[in-house]
Short mmCIF file of C-alpha atoms and ligand atoms in Angstrom, two decimals:
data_model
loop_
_atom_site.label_atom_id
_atom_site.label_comp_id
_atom_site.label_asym_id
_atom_site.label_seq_id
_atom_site.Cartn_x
_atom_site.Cartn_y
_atom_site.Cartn_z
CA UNK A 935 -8.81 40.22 -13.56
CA UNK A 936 -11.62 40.65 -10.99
CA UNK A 937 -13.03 38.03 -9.16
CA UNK A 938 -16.65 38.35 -10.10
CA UNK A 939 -15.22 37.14 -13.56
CA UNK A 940 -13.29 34.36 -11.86
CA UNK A 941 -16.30 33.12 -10.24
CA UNK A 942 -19.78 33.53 -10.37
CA UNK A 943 -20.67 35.07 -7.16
CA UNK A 944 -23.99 33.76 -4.84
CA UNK A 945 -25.40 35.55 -1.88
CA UNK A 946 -23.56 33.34 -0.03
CA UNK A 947 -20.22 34.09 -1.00
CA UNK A 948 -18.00 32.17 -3.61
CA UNK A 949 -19.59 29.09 -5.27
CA UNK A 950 -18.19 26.51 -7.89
CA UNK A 951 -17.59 28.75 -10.96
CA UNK A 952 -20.31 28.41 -13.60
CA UNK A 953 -19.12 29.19 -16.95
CA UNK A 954 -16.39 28.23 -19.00
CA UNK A 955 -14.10 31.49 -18.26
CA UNK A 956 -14.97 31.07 -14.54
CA UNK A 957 -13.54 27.57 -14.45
CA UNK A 958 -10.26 28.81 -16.46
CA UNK A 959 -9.57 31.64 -13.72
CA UNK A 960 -10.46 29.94 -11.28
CA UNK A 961 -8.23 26.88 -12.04
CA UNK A 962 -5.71 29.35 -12.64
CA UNK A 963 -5.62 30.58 -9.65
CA UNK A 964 -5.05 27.49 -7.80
CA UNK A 965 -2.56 26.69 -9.94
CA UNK A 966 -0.80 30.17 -9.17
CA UNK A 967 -1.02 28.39 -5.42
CA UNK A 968 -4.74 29.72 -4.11
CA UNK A 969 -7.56 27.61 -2.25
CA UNK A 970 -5.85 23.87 -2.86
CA UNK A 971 -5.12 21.59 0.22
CA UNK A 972 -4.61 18.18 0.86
CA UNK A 973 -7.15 15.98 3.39
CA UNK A 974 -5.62 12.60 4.55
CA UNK A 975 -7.39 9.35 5.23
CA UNK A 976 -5.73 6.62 6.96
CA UNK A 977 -4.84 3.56 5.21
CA UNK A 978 -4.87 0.36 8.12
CA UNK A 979 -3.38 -2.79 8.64
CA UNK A 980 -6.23 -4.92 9.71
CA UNK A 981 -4.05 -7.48 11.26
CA UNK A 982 -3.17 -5.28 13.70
CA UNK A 983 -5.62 -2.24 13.70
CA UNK A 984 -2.30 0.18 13.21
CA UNK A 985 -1.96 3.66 10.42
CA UNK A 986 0.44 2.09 7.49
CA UNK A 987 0.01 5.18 5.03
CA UNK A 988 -2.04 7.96 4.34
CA UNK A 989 -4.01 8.46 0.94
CA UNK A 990 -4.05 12.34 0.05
CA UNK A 991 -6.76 13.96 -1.15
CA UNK A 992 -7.13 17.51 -3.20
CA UNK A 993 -9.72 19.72 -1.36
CA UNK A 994 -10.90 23.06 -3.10
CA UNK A 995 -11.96 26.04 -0.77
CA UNK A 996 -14.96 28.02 -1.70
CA UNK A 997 -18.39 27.50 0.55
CA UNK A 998 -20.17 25.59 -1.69
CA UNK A 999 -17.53 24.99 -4.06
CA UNK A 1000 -18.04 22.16 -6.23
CA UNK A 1001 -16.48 18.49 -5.54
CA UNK A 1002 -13.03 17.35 -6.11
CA UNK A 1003 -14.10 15.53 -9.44
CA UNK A 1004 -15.47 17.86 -10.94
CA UNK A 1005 -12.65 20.07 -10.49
CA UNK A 1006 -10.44 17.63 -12.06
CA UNK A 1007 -13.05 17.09 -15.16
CA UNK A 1008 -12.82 20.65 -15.78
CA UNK A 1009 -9.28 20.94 -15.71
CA UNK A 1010 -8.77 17.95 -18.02
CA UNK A 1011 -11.07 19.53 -20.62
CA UNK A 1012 -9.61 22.75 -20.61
CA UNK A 1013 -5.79 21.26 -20.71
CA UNK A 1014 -4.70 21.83 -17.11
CA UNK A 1015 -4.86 18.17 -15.69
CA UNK A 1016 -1.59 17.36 -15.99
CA UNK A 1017 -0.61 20.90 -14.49
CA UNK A 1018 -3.03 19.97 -11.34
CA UNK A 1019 -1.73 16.99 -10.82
CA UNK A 1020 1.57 17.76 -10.84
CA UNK A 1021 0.95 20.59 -8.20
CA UNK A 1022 -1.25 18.11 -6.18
CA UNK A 1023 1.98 16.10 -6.26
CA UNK A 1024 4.45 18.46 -5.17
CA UNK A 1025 2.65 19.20 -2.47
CA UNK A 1026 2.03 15.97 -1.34
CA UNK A 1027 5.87 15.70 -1.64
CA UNK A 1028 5.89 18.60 0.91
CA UNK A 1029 4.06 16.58 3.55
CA UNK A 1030 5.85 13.83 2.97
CA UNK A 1031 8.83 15.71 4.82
CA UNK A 1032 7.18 15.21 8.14
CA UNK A 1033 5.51 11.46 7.62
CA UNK A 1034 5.25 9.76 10.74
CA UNK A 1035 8.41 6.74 10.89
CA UNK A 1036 7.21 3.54 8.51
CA UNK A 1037 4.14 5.24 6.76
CA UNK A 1038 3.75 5.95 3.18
CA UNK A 1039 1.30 8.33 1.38
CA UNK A 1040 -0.58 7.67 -1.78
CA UNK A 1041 -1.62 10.23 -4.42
CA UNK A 1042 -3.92 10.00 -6.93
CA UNK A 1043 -2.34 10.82 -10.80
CA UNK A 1044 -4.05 10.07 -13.95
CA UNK A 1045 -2.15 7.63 -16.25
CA UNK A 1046 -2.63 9.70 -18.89
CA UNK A 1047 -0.27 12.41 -17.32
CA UNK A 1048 2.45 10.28 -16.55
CA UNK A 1049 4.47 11.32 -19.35
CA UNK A 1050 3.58 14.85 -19.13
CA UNK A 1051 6.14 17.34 -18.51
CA UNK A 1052 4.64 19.09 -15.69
CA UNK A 1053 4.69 15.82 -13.81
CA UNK A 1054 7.90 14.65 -14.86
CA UNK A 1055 9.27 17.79 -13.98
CA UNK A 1056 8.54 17.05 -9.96
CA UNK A 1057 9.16 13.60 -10.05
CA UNK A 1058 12.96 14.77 -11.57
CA UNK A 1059 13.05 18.20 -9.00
CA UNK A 1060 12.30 15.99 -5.78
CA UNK A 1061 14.56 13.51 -6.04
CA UNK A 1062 13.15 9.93 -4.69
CA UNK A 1063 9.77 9.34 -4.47
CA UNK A 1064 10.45 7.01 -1.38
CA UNK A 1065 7.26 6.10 0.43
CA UNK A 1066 5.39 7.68 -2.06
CA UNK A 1067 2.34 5.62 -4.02
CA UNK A 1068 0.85 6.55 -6.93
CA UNK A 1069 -2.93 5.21 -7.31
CA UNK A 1070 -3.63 5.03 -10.99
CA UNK A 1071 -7.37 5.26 -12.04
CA UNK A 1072 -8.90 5.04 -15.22
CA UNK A 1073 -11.55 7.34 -15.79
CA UNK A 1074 -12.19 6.39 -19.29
CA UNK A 1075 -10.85 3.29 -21.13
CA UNK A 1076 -6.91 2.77 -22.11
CA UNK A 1077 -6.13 1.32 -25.08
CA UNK A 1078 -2.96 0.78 -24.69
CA UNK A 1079 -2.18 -0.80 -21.18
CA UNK A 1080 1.50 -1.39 -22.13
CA UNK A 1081 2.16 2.48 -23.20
CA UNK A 1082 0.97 3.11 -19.52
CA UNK A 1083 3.46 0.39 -18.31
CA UNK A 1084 6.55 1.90 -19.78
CA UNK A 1085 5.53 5.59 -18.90
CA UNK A 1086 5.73 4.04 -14.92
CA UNK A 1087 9.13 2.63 -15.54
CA UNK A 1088 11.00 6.29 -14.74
CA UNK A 1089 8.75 6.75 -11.92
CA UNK A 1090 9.29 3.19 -10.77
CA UNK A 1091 12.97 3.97 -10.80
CA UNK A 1092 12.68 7.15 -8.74
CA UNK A 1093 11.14 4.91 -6.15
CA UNK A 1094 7.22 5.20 -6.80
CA UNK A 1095 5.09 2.52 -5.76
CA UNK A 1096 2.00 1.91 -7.84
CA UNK A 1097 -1.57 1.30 -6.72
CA UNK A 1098 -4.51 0.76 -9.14
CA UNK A 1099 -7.51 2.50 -7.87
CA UNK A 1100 -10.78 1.34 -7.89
CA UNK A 1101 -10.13 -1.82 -9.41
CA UNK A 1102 -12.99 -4.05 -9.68
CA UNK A 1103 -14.88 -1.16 -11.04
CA UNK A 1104 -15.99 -0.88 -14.28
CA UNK A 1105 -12.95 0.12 -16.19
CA UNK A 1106 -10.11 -1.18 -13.70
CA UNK A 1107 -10.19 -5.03 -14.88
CA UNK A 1108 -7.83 -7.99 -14.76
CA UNK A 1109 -6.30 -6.66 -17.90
CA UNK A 1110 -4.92 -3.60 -16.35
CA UNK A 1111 -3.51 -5.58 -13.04
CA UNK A 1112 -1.38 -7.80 -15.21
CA UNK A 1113 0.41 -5.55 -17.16
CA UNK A 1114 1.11 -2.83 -14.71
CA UNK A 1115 2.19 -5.32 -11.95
CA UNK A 1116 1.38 -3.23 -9.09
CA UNK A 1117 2.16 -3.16 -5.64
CA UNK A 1118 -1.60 -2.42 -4.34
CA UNK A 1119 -4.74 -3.26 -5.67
CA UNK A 1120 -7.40 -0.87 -3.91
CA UNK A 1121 -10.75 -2.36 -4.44
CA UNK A 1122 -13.36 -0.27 -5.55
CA UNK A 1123 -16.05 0.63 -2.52
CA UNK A 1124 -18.82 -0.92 -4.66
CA UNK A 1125 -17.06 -4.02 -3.58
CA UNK A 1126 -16.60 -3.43 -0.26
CA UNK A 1127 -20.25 -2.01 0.46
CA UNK A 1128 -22.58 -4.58 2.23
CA UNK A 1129 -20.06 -7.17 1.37
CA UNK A 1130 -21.32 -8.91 4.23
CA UNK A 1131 -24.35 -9.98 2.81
CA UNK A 1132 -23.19 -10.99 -0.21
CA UNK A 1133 -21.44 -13.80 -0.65
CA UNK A 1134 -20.91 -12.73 -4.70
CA UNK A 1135 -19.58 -9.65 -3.23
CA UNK A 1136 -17.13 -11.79 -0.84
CA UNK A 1137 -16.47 -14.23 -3.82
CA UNK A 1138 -14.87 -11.93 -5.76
CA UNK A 1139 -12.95 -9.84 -3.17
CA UNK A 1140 -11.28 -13.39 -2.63
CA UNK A 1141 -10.55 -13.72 -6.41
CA UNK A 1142 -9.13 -10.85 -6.42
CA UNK A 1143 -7.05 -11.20 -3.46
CA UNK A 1144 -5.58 -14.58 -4.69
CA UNK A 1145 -4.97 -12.73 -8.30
CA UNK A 1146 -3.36 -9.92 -6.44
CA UNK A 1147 -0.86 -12.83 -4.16
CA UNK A 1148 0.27 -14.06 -7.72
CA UNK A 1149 0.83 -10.24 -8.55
CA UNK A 1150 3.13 -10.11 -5.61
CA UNK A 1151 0.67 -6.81 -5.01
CA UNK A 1152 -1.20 -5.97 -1.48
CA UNK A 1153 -5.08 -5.50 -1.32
CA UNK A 1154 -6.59 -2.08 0.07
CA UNK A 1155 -9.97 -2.37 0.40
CA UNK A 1156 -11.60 1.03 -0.18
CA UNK A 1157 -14.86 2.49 1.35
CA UNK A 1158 -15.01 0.64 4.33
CA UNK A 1159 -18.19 2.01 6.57
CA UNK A 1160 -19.48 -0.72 8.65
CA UNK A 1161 -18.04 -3.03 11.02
CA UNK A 1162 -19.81 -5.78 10.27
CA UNK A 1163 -17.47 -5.23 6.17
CA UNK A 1164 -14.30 -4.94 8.36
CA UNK A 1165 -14.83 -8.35 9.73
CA UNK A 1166 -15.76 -10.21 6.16
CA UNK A 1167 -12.25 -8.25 5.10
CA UNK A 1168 -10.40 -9.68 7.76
CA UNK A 1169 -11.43 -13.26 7.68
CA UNK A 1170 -10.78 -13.35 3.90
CA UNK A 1171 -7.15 -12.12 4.89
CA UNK A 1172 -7.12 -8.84 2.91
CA UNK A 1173 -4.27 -6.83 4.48
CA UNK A 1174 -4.66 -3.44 4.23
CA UNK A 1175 -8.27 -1.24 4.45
CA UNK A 1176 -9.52 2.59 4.18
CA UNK A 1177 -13.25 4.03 4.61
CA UNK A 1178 -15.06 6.22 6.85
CA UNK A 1179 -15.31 3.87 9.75
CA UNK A 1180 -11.75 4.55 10.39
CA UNK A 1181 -11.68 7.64 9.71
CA UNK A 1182 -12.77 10.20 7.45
CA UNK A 1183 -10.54 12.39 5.16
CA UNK A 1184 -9.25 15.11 6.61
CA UNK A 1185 -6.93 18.34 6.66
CA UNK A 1186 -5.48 17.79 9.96
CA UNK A 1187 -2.40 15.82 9.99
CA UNK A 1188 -1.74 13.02 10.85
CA UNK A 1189 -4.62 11.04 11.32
CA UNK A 1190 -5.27 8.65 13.57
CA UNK A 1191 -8.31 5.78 13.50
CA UNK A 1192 -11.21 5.34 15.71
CA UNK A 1193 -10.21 4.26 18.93
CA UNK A 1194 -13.23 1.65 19.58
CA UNK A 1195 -12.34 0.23 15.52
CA UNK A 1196 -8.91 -0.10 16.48
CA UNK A 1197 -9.09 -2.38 19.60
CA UNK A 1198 -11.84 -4.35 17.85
CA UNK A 1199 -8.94 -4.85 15.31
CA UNK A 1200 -6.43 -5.45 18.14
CA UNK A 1201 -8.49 -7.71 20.04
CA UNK A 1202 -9.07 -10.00 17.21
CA UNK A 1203 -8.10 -13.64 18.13
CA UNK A 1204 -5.23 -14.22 16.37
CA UNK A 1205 -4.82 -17.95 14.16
CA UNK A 1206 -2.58 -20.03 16.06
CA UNK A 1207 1.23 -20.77 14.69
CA UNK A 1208 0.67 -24.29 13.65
CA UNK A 1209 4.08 -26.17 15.38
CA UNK A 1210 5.21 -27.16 12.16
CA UNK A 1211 5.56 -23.97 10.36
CA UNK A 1212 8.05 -21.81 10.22
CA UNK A 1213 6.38 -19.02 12.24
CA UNK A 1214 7.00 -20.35 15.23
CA UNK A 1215 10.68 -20.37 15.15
CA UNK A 1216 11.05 -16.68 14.71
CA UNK A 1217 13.13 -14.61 16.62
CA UNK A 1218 12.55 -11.14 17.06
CA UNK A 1219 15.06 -9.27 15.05
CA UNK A 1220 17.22 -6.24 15.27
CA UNK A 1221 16.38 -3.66 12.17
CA UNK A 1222 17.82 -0.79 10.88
CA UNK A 1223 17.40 1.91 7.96
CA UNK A 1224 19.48 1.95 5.42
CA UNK A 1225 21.14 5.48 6.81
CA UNK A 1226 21.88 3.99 10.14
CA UNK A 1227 25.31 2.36 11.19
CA UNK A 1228 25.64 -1.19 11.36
CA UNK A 1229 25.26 -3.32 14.35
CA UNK A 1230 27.55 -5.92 15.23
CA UNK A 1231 24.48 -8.47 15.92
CA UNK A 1232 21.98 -9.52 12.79
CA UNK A 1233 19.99 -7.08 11.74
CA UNK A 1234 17.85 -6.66 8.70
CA UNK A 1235 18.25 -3.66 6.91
CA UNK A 1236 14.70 -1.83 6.01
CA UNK A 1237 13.53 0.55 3.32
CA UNK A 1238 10.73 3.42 4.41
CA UNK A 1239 8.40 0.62 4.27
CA UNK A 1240 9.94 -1.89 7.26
CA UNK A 1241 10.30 -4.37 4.17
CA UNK A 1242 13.68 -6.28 4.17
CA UNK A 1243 16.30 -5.27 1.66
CA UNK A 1244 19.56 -6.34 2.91
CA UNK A 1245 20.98 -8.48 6.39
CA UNK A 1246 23.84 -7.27 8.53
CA UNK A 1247 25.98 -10.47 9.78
CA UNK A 1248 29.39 -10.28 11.34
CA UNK A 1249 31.37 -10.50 8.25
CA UNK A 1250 29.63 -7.32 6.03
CA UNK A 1251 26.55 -6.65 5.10
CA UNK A 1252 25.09 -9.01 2.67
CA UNK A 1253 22.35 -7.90 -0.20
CA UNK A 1254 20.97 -10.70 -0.72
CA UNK A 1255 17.50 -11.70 1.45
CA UNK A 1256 15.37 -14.81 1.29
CA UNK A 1257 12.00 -13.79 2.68
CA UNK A 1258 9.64 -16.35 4.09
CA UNK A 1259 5.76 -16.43 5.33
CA UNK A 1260 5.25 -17.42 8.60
CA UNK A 1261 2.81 -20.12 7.60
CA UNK A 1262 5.24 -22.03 5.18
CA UNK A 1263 6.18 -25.27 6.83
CA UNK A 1264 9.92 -25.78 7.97
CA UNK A 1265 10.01 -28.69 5.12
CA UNK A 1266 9.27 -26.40 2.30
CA UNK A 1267 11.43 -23.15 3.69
CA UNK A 1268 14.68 -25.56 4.27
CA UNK A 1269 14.01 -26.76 0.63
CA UNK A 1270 13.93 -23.38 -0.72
CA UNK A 1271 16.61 -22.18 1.34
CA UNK A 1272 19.44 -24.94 0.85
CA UNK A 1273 19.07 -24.57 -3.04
CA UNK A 1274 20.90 -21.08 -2.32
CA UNK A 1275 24.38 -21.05 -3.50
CA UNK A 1276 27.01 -21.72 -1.25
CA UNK A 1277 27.98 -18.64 -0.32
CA UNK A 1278 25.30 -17.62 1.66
CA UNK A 1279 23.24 -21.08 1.87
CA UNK A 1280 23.27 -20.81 5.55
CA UNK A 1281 22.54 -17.14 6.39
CA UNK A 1282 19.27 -16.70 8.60
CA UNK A 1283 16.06 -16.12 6.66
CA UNK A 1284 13.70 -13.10 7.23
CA UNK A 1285 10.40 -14.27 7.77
CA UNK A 1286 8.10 -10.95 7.07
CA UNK A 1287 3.91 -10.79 7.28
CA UNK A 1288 1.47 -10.03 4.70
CA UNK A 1289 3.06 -6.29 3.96
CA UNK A 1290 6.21 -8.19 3.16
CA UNK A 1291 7.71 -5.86 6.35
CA UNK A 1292 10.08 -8.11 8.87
CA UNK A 1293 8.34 -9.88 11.71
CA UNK A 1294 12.09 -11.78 12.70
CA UNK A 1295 14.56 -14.09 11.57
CA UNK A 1296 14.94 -17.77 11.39
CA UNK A 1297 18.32 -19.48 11.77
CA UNK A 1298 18.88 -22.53 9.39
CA UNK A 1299 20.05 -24.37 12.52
CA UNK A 1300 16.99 -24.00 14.04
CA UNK A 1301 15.00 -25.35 10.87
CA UNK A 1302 17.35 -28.05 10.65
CA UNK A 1303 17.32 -29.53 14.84
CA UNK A 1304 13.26 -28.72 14.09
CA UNK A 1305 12.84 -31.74 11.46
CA UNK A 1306 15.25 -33.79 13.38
CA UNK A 1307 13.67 -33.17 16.69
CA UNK A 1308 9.97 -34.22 14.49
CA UNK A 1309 12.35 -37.16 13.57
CA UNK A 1310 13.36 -38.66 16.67
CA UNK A 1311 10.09 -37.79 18.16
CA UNK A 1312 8.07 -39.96 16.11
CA UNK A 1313 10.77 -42.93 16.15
CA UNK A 1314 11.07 -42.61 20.04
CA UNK A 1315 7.25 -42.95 20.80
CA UNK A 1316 6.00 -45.56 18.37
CA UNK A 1317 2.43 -44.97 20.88
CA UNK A 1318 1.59 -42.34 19.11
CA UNK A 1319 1.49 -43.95 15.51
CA UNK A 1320 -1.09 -46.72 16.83
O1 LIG B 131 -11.43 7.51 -6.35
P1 LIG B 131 -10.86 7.45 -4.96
O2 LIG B 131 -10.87 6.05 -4.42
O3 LIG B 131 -9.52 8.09 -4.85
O4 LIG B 131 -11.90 8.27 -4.06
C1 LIG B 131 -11.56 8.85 -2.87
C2 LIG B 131 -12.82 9.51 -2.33
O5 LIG B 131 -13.57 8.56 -1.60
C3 LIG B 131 -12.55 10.65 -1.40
O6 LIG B 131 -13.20 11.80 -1.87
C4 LIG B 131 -13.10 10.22 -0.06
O7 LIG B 131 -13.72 11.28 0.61
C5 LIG B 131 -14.10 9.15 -0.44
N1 LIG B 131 -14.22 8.14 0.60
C6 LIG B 131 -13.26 7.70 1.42
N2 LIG B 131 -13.72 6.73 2.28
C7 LIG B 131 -15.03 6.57 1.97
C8 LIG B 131 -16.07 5.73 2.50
O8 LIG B 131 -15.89 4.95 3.42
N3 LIG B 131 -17.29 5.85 1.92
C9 LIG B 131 -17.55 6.69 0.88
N4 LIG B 131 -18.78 6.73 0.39
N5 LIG B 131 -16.59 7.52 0.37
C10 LIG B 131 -15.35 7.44 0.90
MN1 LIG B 132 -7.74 7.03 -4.68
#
């Protein structure tokens, strides 16, 4: 097979192939391993302006080669999506090798392929998809949202996170978020553009923030270009944000974020810890990965993510983790925490931020001399009641 029947040829060299037969070879040929490679674009905490993941992104070479998406609609019409996904996959798996400590990638897969073989077949090959996220866009309308839900459960199990991409868009609706419970909700960029001056815009960015806290699922807000959209994201708390003012996609890895965007993250005043909540009895706390030995101190063991998932204490390590917000009052979190059986009623609590990954501990005593301390102080200075 010659090239000049792979791809239609220009003066200037190699350019998106324009018939039918092009598209096959060419599509071929990257699958047989030529001309794909993976840009990144860093996914930030806005809290603190720092890289929590990477989203990967399939670039075609060829000088004026077409665009990503139309690569992928070709490939789904001749058969071959699930094939270019899969290899899109495995090499994202590659990188993953050499992720910088507490970062996760995301790649894009159809949900339509999630039950193909090709797929499965790298999901089963690399076993654990640790760190891994797998954004889920719907490029045309799914009938059946639970069929999509039980296709995720054998990636779930491998370790997969799921993210729904562009939601807010006009297929990705509420419907979709409820059934596939996922762990991010990535807002689509029509949502996030000039968000700023429009407080419909804003409106539903909340919405969909409070719909994603019931979800237990994290916001990404996607498309981010202009400062003045950073800030609206920020003050309406959502946690996690992507977009070319951070950074644009690229091949050279890993990326890092505009410095002046990242100390106008970092210099942000942060809300006060109100006396009475629980955040301000943290203590900093030991962690460890799951690989590493056990300290004799607590210390809260971490998956790939700095999330909590077990506590070392001096008798064993214990499985079992009540998480708490830092802005829960010491009331409510003592509630919660003495209706634990008694076995481990009075093990510390991990008190984690918005990613659910560990800020510190909090000792029940500490909770407990808090309300009585609030107790005596109001019946030893009656002044302060008139
Ligand atoms: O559909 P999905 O959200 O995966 O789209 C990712 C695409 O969005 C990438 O091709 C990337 O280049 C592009 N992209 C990333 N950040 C921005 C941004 O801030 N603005 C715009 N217009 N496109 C972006
Ligand atoms: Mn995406």
């Amino acid at each position: 097979m010659s090239t000049t029947t792979r791809t239609s040829r220009t003066l200037r060299g190699v350019s998106a192939p324009s018939t039918a037969s092009g598209w096959c070879a060419a599509l071929e040929g990257v699958l047989a391993g030529e001309g794909l490679r993976l840009a990144a674009q860093p996914i930030v905490d806005v809290a603190r302006g720092t890289v929590v993941g990477y989203e990967l992104l399939a670039r075609f070479s060829g000088p004026d080669a077409a665009t990503p998406d139309v690569w992928f609609a070709h490939a789904q019409r001749l058969g071959l999506g699930a094939q270019l996904d899969a290899l899109v996959l495995s090499h994202a798996l590659e990188l993953r090798d050499a992720l910088p400590e507490d970062t996760f990638i995301t790649v894009n897969v159809s949900p339509l392929h999630l039950g193909e073989p090709a797929l499965a077949a790298v999901r089963d090959r690399r076993g654990g998809l640790e760190r891994v996220v797998l954004e889920l866009t719907e490029h045309s309308a799914i009938e059946d949202y639970h069929a999509v839900a039980r296709l995720l459960e054998p990636w779930r199990q491998a370790g997969a996170k799921v993210a729904i991409d562009d939601a807010g868009s006009g297929y990705a609706g509420l419907q979709w978020l409820m059934t596939l419970a996922p762990d991010l909700v990535k807002l689509d960029r029509s949502l996030v553009d000039h968000l700023d001056e429009d407080e419909v815009k804003a409106a539903l960015v909340e919405m969909l923030g409070g719909f994603a806290d019931r979800l237990d699922a994290w916001v990404l807000a996607e498309g981010v270009e202009r400062l003045a959209e950073l800030d609206v994201l920020a003050r309406l708390g959502v946690p996690l944000a992507q977009g070319f003012l951070f950074r644009r996609p690229t091949l050279e890895l890993w990326p890092t974020i505009d410095g002046g965007v990242r100390r106008h993250l970092e210099e942000r005043p942060s809300r006060a810890a109100d006396p009475d909540t629980v955040g301000a009895l943290v203590e900093v706390a030991r962690t460890r990965h799951r690989h590493e030995p056990a300290a004799l101190s607590v210390t809260v063991v971490v998956d790939g993510l700095g999330q909590p998932t077990a506590l070392d204490l001096p008798d064993g390590t214990w499985d079992r983790v009540l998480v708490v917000r830092p802005d829960e009052t010491v009331r409510a979190v003592l509630e919660r925490a003495l209706t634990r059986d008694t076995h481990w009623r009075w093990h510390p609590l991990v008190c984690v931020d918005e990613l659910r990954r560990v800020v510190g501990v909090v000792r029940m005593e500490r909770l407990v001399h808090h309300l009585i301390d609030g107790t005596e102080h109001r019946a030893t200075t009656p002044e302060e009641d008139r």
